[in-house]
mmCIF file of C-alpha atoms in Angstrom:
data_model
loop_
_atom_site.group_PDB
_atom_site.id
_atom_site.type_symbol
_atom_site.label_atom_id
_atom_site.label_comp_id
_atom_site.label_asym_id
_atom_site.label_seq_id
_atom_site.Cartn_x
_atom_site.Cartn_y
_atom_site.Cartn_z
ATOM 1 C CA UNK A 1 -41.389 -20.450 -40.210
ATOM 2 C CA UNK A 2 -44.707 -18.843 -39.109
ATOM 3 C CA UNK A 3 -46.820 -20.879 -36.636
ATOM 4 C CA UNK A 4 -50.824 -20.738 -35.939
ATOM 5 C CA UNK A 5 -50.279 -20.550 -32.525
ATOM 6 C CA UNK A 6 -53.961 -20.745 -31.616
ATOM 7 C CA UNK A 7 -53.295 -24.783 -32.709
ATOM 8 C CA UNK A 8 -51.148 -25.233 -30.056
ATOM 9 C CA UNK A 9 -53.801 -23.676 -26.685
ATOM 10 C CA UNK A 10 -54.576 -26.693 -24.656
ATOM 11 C CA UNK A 11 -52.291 -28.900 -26.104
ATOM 12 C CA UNK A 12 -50.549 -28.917 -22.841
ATOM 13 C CA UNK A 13 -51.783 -29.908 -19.037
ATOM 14 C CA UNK A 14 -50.375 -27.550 -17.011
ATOM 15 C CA UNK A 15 -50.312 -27.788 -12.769
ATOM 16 C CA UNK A 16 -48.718 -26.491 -9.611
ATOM 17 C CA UNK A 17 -47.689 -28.390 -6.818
ATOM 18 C CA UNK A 18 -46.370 -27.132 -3.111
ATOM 19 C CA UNK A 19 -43.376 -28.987 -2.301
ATOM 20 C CA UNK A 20 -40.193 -28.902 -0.347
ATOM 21 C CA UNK A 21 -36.951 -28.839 -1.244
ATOM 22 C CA UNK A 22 -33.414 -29.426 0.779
ATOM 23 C CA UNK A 23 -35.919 -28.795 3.709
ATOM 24 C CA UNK A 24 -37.164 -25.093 2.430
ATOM 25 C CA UNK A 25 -40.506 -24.324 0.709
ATOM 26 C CA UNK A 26 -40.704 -24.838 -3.437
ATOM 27 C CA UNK A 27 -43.109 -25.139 -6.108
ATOM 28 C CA UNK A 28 -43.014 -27.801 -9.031
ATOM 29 C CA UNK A 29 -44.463 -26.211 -11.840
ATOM 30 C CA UNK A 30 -45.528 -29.167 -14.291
ATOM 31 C CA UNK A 31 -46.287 -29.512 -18.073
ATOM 32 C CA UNK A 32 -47.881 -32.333 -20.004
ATOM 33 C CA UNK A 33 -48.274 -32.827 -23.695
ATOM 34 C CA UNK A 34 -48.463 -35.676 -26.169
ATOM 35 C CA UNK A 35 -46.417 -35.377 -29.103
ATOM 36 C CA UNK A 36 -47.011 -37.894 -32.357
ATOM 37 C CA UNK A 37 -43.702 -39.355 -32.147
ATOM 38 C CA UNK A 38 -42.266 -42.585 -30.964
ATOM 39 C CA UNK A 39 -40.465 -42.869 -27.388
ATOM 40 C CA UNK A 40 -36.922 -43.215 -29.062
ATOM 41 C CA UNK A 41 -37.421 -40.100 -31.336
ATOM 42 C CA UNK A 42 -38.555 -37.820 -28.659
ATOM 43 C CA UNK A 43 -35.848 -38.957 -26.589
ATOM 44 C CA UNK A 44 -33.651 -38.465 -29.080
ATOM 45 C CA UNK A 45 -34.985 -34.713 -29.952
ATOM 46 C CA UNK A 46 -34.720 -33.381 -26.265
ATOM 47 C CA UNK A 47 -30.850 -34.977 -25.495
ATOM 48 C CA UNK A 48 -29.100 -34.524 -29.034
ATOM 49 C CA UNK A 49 -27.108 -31.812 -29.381
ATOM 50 C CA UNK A 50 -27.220 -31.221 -32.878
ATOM 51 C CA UNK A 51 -31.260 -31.619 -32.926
ATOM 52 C CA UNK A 52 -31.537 -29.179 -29.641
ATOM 53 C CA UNK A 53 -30.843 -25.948 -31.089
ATOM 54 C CA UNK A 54 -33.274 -26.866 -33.817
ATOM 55 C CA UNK A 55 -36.189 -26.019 -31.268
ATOM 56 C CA UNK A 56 -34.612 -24.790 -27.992
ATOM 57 C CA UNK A 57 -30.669 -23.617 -27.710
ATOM 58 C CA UNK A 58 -27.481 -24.909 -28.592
ATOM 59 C CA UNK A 59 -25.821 -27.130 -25.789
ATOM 60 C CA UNK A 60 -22.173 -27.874 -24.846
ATOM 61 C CA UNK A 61 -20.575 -30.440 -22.097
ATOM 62 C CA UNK A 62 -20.143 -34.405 -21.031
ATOM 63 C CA UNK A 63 -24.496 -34.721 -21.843
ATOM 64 C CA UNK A 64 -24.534 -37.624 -19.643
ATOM 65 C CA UNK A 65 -24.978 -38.687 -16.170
ATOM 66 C CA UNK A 66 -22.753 -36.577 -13.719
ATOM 67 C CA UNK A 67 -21.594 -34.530 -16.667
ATOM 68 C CA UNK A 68 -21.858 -30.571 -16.738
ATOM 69 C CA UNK A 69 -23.996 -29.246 -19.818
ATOM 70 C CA UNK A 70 -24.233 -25.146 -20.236
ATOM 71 C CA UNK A 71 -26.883 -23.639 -22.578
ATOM 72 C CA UNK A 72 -25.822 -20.925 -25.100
ATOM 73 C CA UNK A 73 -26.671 -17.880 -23.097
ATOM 74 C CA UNK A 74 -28.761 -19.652 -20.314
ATOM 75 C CA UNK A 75 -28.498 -21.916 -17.695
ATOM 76 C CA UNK A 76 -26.300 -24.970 -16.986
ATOM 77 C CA UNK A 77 -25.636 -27.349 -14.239
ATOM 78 C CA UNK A 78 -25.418 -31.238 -13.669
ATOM 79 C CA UNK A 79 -27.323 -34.451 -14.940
ATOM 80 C CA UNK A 80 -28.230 -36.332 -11.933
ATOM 81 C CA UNK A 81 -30.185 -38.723 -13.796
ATOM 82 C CA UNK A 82 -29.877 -40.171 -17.972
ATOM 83 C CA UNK A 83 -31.901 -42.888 -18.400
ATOM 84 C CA UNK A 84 -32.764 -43.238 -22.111
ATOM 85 C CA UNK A 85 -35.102 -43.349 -23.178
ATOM 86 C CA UNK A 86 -37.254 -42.808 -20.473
ATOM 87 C CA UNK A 87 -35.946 -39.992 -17.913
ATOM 88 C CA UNK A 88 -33.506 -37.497 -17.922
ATOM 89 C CA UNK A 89 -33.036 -35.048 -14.281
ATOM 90 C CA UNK A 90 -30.409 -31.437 -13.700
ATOM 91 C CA UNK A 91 -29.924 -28.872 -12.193
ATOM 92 C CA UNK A 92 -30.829 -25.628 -13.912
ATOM 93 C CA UNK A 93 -28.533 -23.002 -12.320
ATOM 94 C CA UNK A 94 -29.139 -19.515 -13.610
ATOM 95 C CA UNK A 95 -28.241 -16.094 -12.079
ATOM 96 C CA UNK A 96 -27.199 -17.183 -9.149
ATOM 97 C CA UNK A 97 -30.101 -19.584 -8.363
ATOM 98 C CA UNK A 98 -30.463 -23.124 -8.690
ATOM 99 C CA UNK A 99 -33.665 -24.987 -8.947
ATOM 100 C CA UNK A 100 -34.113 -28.893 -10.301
ATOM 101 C CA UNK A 101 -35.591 -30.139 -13.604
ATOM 102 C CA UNK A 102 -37.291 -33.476 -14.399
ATOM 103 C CA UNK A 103 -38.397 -34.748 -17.733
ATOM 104 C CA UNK A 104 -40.641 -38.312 -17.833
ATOM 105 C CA UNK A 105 -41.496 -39.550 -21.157
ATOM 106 C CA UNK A 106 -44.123 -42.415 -21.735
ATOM 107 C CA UNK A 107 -45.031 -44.564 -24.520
ATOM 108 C CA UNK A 108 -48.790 -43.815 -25.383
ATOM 109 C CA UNK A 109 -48.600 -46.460 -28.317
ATOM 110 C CA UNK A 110 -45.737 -47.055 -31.438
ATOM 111 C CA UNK A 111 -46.412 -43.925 -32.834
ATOM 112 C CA UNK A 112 -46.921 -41.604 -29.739
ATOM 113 C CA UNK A 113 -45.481 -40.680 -26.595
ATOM 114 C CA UNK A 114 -46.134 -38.219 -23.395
ATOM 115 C CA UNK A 115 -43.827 -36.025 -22.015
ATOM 116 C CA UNK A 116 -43.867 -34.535 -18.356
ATOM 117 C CA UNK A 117 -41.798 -31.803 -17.107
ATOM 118 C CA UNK A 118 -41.227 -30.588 -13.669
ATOM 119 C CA UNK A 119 -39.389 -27.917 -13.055
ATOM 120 C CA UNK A 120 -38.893 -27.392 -9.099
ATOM 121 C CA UNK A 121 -38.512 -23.630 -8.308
ATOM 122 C CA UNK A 122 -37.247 -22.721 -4.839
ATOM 123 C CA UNK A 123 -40.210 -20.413 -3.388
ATOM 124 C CA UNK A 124 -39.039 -16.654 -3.153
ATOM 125 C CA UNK A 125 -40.722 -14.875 -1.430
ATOM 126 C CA UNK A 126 -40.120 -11.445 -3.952
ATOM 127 C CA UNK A 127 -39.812 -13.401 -7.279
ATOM 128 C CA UNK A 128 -43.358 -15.741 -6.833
ATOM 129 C CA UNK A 129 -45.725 -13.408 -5.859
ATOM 130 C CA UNK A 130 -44.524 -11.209 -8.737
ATOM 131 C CA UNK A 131 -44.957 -13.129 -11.469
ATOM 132 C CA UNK A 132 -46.245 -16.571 -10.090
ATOM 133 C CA UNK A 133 -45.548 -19.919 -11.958
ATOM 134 C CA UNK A 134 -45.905 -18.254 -15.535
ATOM 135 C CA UNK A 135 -42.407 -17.274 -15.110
ATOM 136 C CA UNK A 136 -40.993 -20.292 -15.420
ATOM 137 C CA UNK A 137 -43.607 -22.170 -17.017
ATOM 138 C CA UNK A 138 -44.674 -19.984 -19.670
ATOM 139 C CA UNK A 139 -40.778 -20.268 -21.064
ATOM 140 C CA UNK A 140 -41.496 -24.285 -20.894
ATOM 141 C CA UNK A 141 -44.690 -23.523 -22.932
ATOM 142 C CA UNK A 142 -42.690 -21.822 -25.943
ATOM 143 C CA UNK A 143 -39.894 -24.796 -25.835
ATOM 144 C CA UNK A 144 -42.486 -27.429 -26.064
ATOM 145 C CA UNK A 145 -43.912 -25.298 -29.314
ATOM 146 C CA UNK A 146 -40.667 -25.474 -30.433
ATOM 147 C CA UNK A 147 -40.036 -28.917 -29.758
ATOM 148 C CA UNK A 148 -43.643 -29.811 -31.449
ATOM 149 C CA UNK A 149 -42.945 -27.302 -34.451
ATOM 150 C CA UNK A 150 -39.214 -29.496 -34.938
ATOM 151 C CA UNK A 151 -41.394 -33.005 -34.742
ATOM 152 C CA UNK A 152 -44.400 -32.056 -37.144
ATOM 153 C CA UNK A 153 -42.506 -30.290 -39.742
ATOM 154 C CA UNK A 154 -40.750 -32.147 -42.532
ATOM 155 C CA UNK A 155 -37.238 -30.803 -42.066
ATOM 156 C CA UNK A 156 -37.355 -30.436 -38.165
ATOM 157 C CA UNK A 157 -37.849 -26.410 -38.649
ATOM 158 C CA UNK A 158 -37.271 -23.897 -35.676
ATOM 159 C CA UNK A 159 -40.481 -21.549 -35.642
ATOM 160 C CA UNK A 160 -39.893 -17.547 -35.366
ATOM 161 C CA UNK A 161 -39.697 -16.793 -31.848
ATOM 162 C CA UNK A 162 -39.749 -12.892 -32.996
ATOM 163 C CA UNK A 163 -43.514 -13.591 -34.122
ATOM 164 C CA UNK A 164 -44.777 -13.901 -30.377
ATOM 165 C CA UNK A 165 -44.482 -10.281 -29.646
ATOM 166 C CA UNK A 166 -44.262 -8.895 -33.098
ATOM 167 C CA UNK A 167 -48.159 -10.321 -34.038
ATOM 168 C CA UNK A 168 -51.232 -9.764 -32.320
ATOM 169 C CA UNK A 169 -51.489 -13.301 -32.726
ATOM 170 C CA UNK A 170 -48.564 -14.269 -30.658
ATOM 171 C CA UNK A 171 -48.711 -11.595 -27.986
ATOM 172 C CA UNK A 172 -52.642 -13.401 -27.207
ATOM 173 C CA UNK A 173 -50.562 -17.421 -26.864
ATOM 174 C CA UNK A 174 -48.382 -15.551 -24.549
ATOM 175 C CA UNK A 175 -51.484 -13.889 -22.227
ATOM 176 C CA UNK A 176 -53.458 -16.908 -22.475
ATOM 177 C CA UNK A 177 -50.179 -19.478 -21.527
ATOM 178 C CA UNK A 178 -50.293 -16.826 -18.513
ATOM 179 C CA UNK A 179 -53.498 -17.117 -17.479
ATOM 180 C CA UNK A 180 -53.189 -20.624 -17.421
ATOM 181 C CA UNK A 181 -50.230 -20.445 -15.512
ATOM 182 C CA UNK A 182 -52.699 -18.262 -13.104
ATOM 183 C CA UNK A 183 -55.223 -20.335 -12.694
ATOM 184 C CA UNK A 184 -52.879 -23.010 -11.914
ATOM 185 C CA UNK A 185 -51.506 -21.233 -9.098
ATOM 186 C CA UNK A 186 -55.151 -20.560 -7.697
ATOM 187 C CA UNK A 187 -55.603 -24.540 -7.784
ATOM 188 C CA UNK A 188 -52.771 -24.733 -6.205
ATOM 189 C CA UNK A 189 -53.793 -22.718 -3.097
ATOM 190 C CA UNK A 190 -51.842 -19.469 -4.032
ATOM 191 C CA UNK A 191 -54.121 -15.960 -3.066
ATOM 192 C CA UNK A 192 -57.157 -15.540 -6.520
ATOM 193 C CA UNK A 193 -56.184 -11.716 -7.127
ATOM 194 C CA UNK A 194 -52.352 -12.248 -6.552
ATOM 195 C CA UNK A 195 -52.114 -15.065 -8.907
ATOM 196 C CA UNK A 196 -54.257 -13.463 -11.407
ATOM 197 C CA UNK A 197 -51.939 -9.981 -10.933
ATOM 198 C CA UNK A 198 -48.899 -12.438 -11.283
ATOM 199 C CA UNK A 199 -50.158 -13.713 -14.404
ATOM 200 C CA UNK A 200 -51.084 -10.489 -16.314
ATOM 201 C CA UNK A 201 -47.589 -8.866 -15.196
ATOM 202 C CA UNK A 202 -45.964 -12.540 -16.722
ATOM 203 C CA UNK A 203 -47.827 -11.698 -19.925
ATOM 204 C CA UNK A 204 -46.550 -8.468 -20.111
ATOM 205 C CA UNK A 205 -42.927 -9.254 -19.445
ATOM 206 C CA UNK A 206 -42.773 -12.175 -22.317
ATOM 207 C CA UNK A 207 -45.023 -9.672 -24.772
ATOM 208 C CA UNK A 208 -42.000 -7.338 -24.143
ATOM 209 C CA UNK A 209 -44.483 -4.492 -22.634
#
């Protein structure tokens, strides 16, 4: 399914906050975006596991509080917190490293609802002032375009994740999702020309350069 990915810039509020975790020094890198769906349905498309790998990647485990989940090829971990159809809370452990996911969804009215993800990364001192926040929150971006693509079309189609570095088109939602992601960082106290460096090498790693 192609995608006019220029339709999807600014559909999502994107911020950095400096935080601490188990006592050591983290960052909670946060999206925003309001999807035309009710509360129950969005719940419904981010925790079923037949409707996940429809927009993000098929899931396996006990998907409920205190159970295990693993993601095809990814990360897994533990639910600490399933409370439908409002909030759902794991860990993400991946490579070694485990960092903490939160998802908050709102009613906005019958018909639409907010949803706001935090994903708290602990703060490395090699990793973040490599590639900054982009590197875990431009991967956020591309499942919420997913998840959006799966809500607004018909017959809940996955988009063509090959067209973000095979079109010009895609390769420019990917550097501009960065640059967000820098300029988040900067607001968030992080150094102007390391944040901005951060950004264009997180552009270049998702383009596949």
């Amino acid at each position: 399914m192609s995608v006019d990915f220029g339709a999807y810039l600014g559909k999502v509020t994107h911020s950095v906050a400096v935080l601490e975790r188990d006592g050591k020094p983290a960052r909670g890198v946060t999206l925003e975006r309001d999807f035309k769906t009710t509360l129950e349905d969005l719940w419904d498309a981010i925790t079923n596991p037949e409707r996940l790998p429809r927009w993000f990647l098929p899931v396996s485990g006990e998907l409920k509080h205190g159970g295990h989940y693993q993601l095809e090829g990814n990360a897994g971990g533990t639910i600490t917190e399933c409370t439908a159809p409002r909030s759902l809370a794991l860990t993400w452990e991946f490579g070694g490293g485990v960092s903490w996911v939160e998802v908050t969804l709102t009613p906005l009215d019958e018909q639409s609802s907010h949803l706001k993800l935090v994903h708290i990364c602990p703060l490395d001192e090699e990793f973040w002032p490599t590639y900054g926040p982009g590197a875990t929150g431009v991967g956020w971006d591309l499942g919420l375009v997913g998840l959006a693509v799966h809500l607004e079309s018909e017959g809940g189609e996955r988009f063509d994740e090959e067209a973000l570095t095979k079109t010009a088109d895609g390769r420019a939602f990917i550097t501009a999702l960065s640059h967000n992601w820098g300029e988040a960082a900067v607001e968030a106290g992080d150094n102007e020309q390391e944040a901005r460096l951060a950004a264009e090498k997180t552009a270049a790693f998702y383009s596949g350069e």
